[in-house]
Amino acid sequence: MRMPDRLRNASGEFNMTPMIDVVFLLIIFFLVSSHLAKQESQMELPLPAADSGSLPDEQSTNPRITVNVLNDGAMMLSGRAIKAAELQEVLVAKKAKVGPDLEVRIRGDRKAAYQFVEPIMLSCARSGIWNVTFAVYRTEDVR
Amino acid sequence: MRKPSVFTSRRSELDIKMTPMIDVVFLLLIFFVWTASFQVVEHILPSSVSAVTGTSPIDPNQPVPEIEDFEDVVVRVVSENGRVVWRVNDQPVANLSDLKRQLQTIASIKKDAPVILHPDPGVSLGDVIDVYDLSRLVGFEKVQFAASESI
């Protein structure tokens, strides 16, 4: 590599270019890692397709419970399997803790039978939770 | 830093500077990895439970009305030997586009007619959401799920 000329750089000025390079890399690194971290919090499921859905409000601070329904009907709540009977207790307890704004989001496999989703909606209705949503993909994203 | 020997100055004229190129390639690599988002964006579909406040929209003790009544539009989703069949107020519908046409007709007459979606337990969630989405798209204001058996 060519060495810089001593005499030319001797005036004491800094070379900014490497610093800008490094800072730029760091910015991109943190952007990417935060982007990936957000994705990893969700279980991968083939959600049903629908066109009348809306984008979730990311700014919303409403407390939320996400219930995942797998292909075989198993229910997952924050990473652990849960039975339909337990779910209602969890919902009632959570609602008592955080108040009426509680949102329940159902992320169901599109191949899961409806009989496994129905009890979730029933439990919500019985616990007095009205803010129930389904997670879906846009039709053009699926096909 | 120590300046290397005399030979350096002669070699330097042929040297290609690799470092900026590696920097740029690295940046481009990260940029494309980042933009090629592997995950599709999720949307949310408000369910019928949230549409109605106050009284419980799902009453397990109340059987779904069998007789057709123009007040209610009962859409049944039945699974017959692995195939999905739809019935609007007990009239069989051949396919989804027919279903859409029928619902559109009803919606053009009476938009606020409550649509009651009554899927069989064995029907997959995807098919249920299809009909639910359709009913919302044609403009019905109230689409509800029926719960026929007590669970």
JSON list of C-alpha atoms in Angstrom, two decimals, chain A residues 45-140:
[
{"chain": "A", "resi": 45, "resn": "LEU", "atom": "CA", "xyz": [-47.18, -19.40, 10.56]},
{"chain": "A", "resi": 46, "resn": "PRO", "atom": "CA", "xyz": [-48.92, -19.58, 7.19]},
{"chain": "A", "resi": 47, "resn": "LEU", "atom": "CA", "xyz": [-51.65, -17.10, 7.99]},
{"chain": "A", "resi": 48, "resn": "PRO", "atom": "CA", "xyz": [-54.90, -16.95, 6.04]},
{"chain": "A", "resi": 49, "resn": "ALA", "atom": "CA", "xyz": [-55.23, -14.47, 3.20]},
{"chain": "A", "resi": 50, "resn": "ALA", "atom": "CA", "xyz": [-57.64, -11.55, 3.25]},
{"chain": "A", "resi": 51, "resn": "ASP", "atom": "CA", "xyz": [-57.93, -8.22, 1.52]},
{"chain": "A", "resi": 52, "resn": "SER", "atom": "CA", "xyz": [-60.10, -6.25, 3.91]},
{"chain": "A", "resi": 53, "resn": "GLY", "atom": "CA", "xyz": [-57.45, -6.18, 6.60]},
{"chain": "A", "resi": 54, "resn": "SER", "atom": "CA", "xyz": [-55.59, -3.10, 7.72]},
{"chain": "A", "resi": 55, "resn": "LEU", "atom": "CA", "xyz": [-52.05, -2.53, 8.85]},
{"chain": "A", "resi": 56, "resn": "PRO", "atom": "CA", "xyz": [-51.64, -2.86, 12.60]},
{"chain": "A", "resi": 57, "resn": "ASP", "atom": "CA", "xyz": [-51.07, 0.36, 14.47]},
{"chain": "A", "resi": 58, "resn": "GLU", "atom": "CA", "xyz": [-47.46, 0.07, 15.59]},
{"chain": "A", "resi": 59, "resn": "GLN", "atom": "CA", "xyz": [-47.79, 3.12, 17.79]},
{"chain": "A", "resi": 60, "resn": "SER", "atom": "CA", "xyz": [-50.65, 1.63, 19.72]},
{"chain": "A", "resi": 61, "resn": "THR", "atom": "CA", "xyz": [-49.81, 1.05, 23.35]},
{"chain": "A", "resi": 62, "resn": "ASN", "atom": "CA", "xyz": [-52.81, -1.12, 24.04]},
{"chain": "A", "resi": 63, "resn": "PRO", "atom": "CA", "xyz": [-51.90, -4.29, 25.88]},
{"chain": "A", "resi": 64, "resn": "ARG", "atom": "CA", "xyz": [-52.12, -7.28, 23.63]},
{"chain": "A", "resi": 65, "resn": "ILE", "atom": "CA", "xyz": [-52.24, -11.03, 23.89]},
{"chain": "A", "resi": 66, "resn": "THR", "atom": "CA", "xyz": [-51.31, -13.00, 20.81]},
{"chain": "A", "resi": 67, "resn": "VAL", "atom": "CA", "xyz": [-52.66, -16.52, 20.53]},
{"chain": "A", "resi": 68, "resn": "ASN", "atom": "CA", "xyz": [-51.07, -18.73, 17.92]},
{"chain": "A", "resi": 69, "resn": "VAL", "atom": "CA", "xyz": [-53.03, -21.67, 16.56]},
{"chain": "A", "resi": 70, "resn": "LEU", "atom": "CA", "xyz": [-50.92, -24.29, 14.89]},
{"chain": "A", "resi": 71, "resn": "ASN", "atom": "CA", "xyz": [-51.82, -26.60, 12.06]},
{"chain": "A", "resi": 72, "resn": "ASP", "atom": "CA", "xyz": [-52.83, -29.44, 14.38]},
{"chain": "A", "resi": 73, "resn": "GLY", "atom": "CA", "xyz": [-54.91, -27.20, 16.62]},
{"chain": "A", "resi": 74, "resn": "ALA", "atom": "CA", "xyz": [-52.33, -26.72, 19.36]},
{"chain": "A", "resi": 75, "resn": "MET", "atom": "CA", "xyz": [-52.58, -23.31, 20.96]},
{"chain": "A", "resi": 76, "resn": "MET", "atom": "CA", "xyz": [-49.48, -21.33, 21.79]},
{"chain": "A", "resi": 77, "resn": "LEU", "atom": "CA", "xyz": [-49.48, -18.36, 24.10]},
{"chain": "A", "resi": 78, "resn": "SER", "atom": "CA", "xyz": [-46.18, -16.53, 24.60]},
{"chain": "A", "resi": 79, "resn": "GLY", "atom": "CA", "xyz": [-44.13, -19.50, 23.58]},
{"chain": "A", "resi": 80, "resn": "ARG", "atom": "CA", "xyz": [-45.84, -22.24, 25.53]},
{"chain": "A", "resi": 81, "resn": "ALA", "atom": "CA", "xyz": [-48.66, -24.57, 24.71]},
{"chain": "A", "resi": 82, "resn": "ILE", "atom": "CA", "xyz": [-51.94, -23.83, 26.42]},
{"chain": "A", "resi": 83, "resn": "LYS", "atom": "CA", "xyz": [-55.26, -25.61, 26.62]},
{"chain": "A", "resi": 84, "resn": "ALA", "atom": "CA", "xyz": [-58.56, -24.00, 25.70]},
{"chain": "A", "resi": 85, "resn": "ALA", "atom": "CA", "xyz": [-59.77, -24.32, 29.29]},
{"chain": "A", "resi": 86, "resn": "GLU", "atom": "CA", "xyz": [-56.72, -22.51, 30.64]},
{"chain": "A", "resi": 87, "resn": "LEU", "atom": "CA", "xyz": [-57.03, -19.73, 28.10]},
{"chain": "A", "resi": 88, "resn": "GLN", "atom": "CA", "xyz": [-60.09, -18.20, 29.61]},
{"chain": "A", "resi": 89, "resn": "GLU", "atom": "CA", "xyz": [-58.47, -18.00, 33.03]},
{"chain": "A", "resi": 90, "resn": "VAL", "atom": "CA", "xyz": [-55.46, -16.31, 31.50]},
{"chain": "A", "resi": 91, "resn": "LEU", "atom": "CA", "xyz": [-57.67, -13.85, 29.63]},
{"chain": "A", "resi": 92, "resn": "VAL", "atom": "CA", "xyz": [-59.75, -12.99, 32.69]},
{"chain": "A", "resi": 93, "resn": "ALA", "atom": "CA", "xyz": [-56.64, -12.52, 34.82]},
{"chain": "A", "resi": 94, "resn": "LYS", "atom": "CA", "xyz": [-54.96, -10.37, 32.19]},
{"chain": "A", "resi": 95, "resn": "LYS", "atom": "CA", "xyz": [-58.04, -8.25, 31.69]},
{"chain": "A", "resi": 96, "resn": "ALA", "atom": "CA", "xyz": [-58.34, -7.67, 35.42]},
{"chain": "A", "resi": 97, "resn": "LYS", "atom": "CA", "xyz": [-54.73, -6.53, 35.42]},
{"chain": "A", "resi": 98, "resn": "VAL", "atom": "CA", "xyz": [-54.59, -4.24, 32.39]},
{"chain": "A", "resi": 99, "resn": "GLY", "atom": "CA", "xyz": [-58.17, -3.12, 31.93]},
{"chain": "A", "resi": 100, "resn": "PRO", "atom": "CA", "xyz": [-60.70, -3.14, 29.12]},
{"chain": "A", "resi": 101, "resn": "ASP", "atom": "CA", "xyz": [-58.32, -2.09, 26.34]},
{"chain": "A", "resi": 102, "resn": "LEU", "atom": "CA", "xyz": [-56.87, -5.55, 26.10]},
{"chain": "A", "resi": 103, "resn": "GLU", "atom": "CA", "xyz": [-56.55, -6.78, 22.54]},
{"chain": "A", "resi": 104, "resn": "VAL", "atom": "CA", "xyz": [-56.48, -10.44, 21.61]},
{"chain": "A", "resi": 105, "resn": "ARG", "atom": "CA", "xyz": [-54.88, -11.23, 18.29]},
{"chain": "A", "resi": 106, "resn": "ILE", "atom": "CA", "xyz": [-55.48, -14.64, 16.82]},
{"chain": "A", "resi": 107, "resn": "ARG", "atom": "CA", "xyz": [-52.66, -15.82, 14.58]},
{"chain": "A", "resi": 108, "resn": "GLY", "atom": "CA", "xyz": [-54.00, -19.02, 13.14]},
{"chain": "A", "resi": 109, "resn": "ASP", "atom": "CA", "xyz": [-52.58, -21.39, 10.58]},
{"chain": "A", "resi": 110, "resn": "ARG", "atom": "CA", "xyz": [-54.82, -21.26, 7.54]},
{"chain": "A", "resi": 111, "resn": "LYS", "atom": "CA", "xyz": [-54.97, -25.05, 7.60]},
{"chain": "A", "resi": 112, "resn": "ALA", "atom": "CA", "xyz": [-56.05, -25.21, 11.23]},
{"chain": "A", "resi": 113, "resn": "ALA", "atom": "CA", "xyz": [-59.61, -26.42, 11.71]},
{"chain": "A", "resi": 114, "resn": "TYR", "atom": "CA", "xyz": [-62.15, -23.82, 12.77]},
{"chain": "A", "resi": 115, "resn": "GLN", "atom": "CA", "xyz": [-63.10, -25.89, 15.82]},
{"chain": "A", "resi": 116, "resn": "PHE", "atom": "CA", "xyz": [-59.79, -24.86, 17.41]},
{"chain": "A", "resi": 117, "resn": "VAL", "atom": "CA", "xyz": [-60.32, -21.17, 16.74]},
{"chain": "A", "resi": 118, "resn": "GLU", "atom": "CA", "xyz": [-63.92, -20.99, 17.87]},
{"chain": "A", "resi": 119, "resn": "PRO", "atom": "CA", "xyz": [-63.14, -21.62, 21.57]},
{"chain": "A", "resi": 120, "resn": "ILE", "atom": "CA", "xyz": [-60.71, -18.68, 21.55]},
{"chain": "A", "resi": 121, "resn": "MET", "atom": "CA", "xyz": [-63.39, -16.29, 20.35]},
{"chain": "A", "resi": 122, "resn": "LEU", "atom": "CA", "xyz": [-65.85, -17.76, 22.82]},
{"chain": "A", "resi": 123, "resn": "SER", "atom": "CA", "xyz": [-63.40, -17.31, 25.67]},
{"chain": "A", "resi": 124, "resn": "CYS", "atom": "CA", "xyz": [-62.82, -13.71, 24.65]},
{"chain": "A", "resi": 125, "resn": "ALA", "atom": "CA", "xyz": [-66.54, -13.00, 24.52]},
{"chain": "A", "resi": 126, "resn": "ARG", "atom": "CA", "xyz": [-67.07, -14.65, 27.88]},
{"chain": "A", "resi": 127, "resn": "SER", "atom": "CA", "xyz": [-64.21, -12.69, 29.44]},
{"chain": "A", "resi": 128, "resn": "GLY", "atom": "CA", "xyz": [-65.67, -9.49, 28.06]},
{"chain": "A", "resi": 129, "resn": "ILE", "atom": "CA", "xyz": [-62.85, -8.79, 25.60]},
{"chain": "A", "resi": 130, "resn": "TRP", "atom": "CA", "xyz": [-64.26, -7.17, 22.49]},
{"chain": "A", "resi": 131, "resn": "ASN", "atom": "CA", "xyz": [-61.08, -6.22, 20.75]},
{"chain": "A", "resi": 132, "resn": "VAL", "atom": "CA", "xyz": [-60.34, -9.46, 18.95]},
{"chain": "A", "resi": 133, "resn": "THR", "atom": "CA", "xyz": [-58.44, -9.44, 15.69]},
{"chain": "A", "resi": 134, "resn": "PHE", "atom": "CA", "xyz": [-57.15, -11.98, 13.22]},
{"chain": "A", "resi": 135, "resn": "ALA", "atom": "CA", "xyz": [-53.68, -11.76, 11.76]},
{"chain": "A", "resi": 136, "resn": "VAL", "atom": "CA", "xyz": [-53.78, -12.22, 8.00]},
{"chain": "A", "resi": 137, "resn": "TYR", "atom": "CA", "xyz": [-51.62, -11.73, 4.96]},
{"chain": "A", "resi": 138, "resn": "ARG", "atom": "CA", "xyz": [-52.63, -9.79, 1.89]},
{"chain": "A", "resi": 139, "resn": "THR", "atom": "CA", "xyz": [-53.84, -12.05, -0.87]},
{"chain": "A", "resi": 140, "resn": "GLU", "atom": "CA", "xyz": [-51.12, -10.86, -3.25]}
]
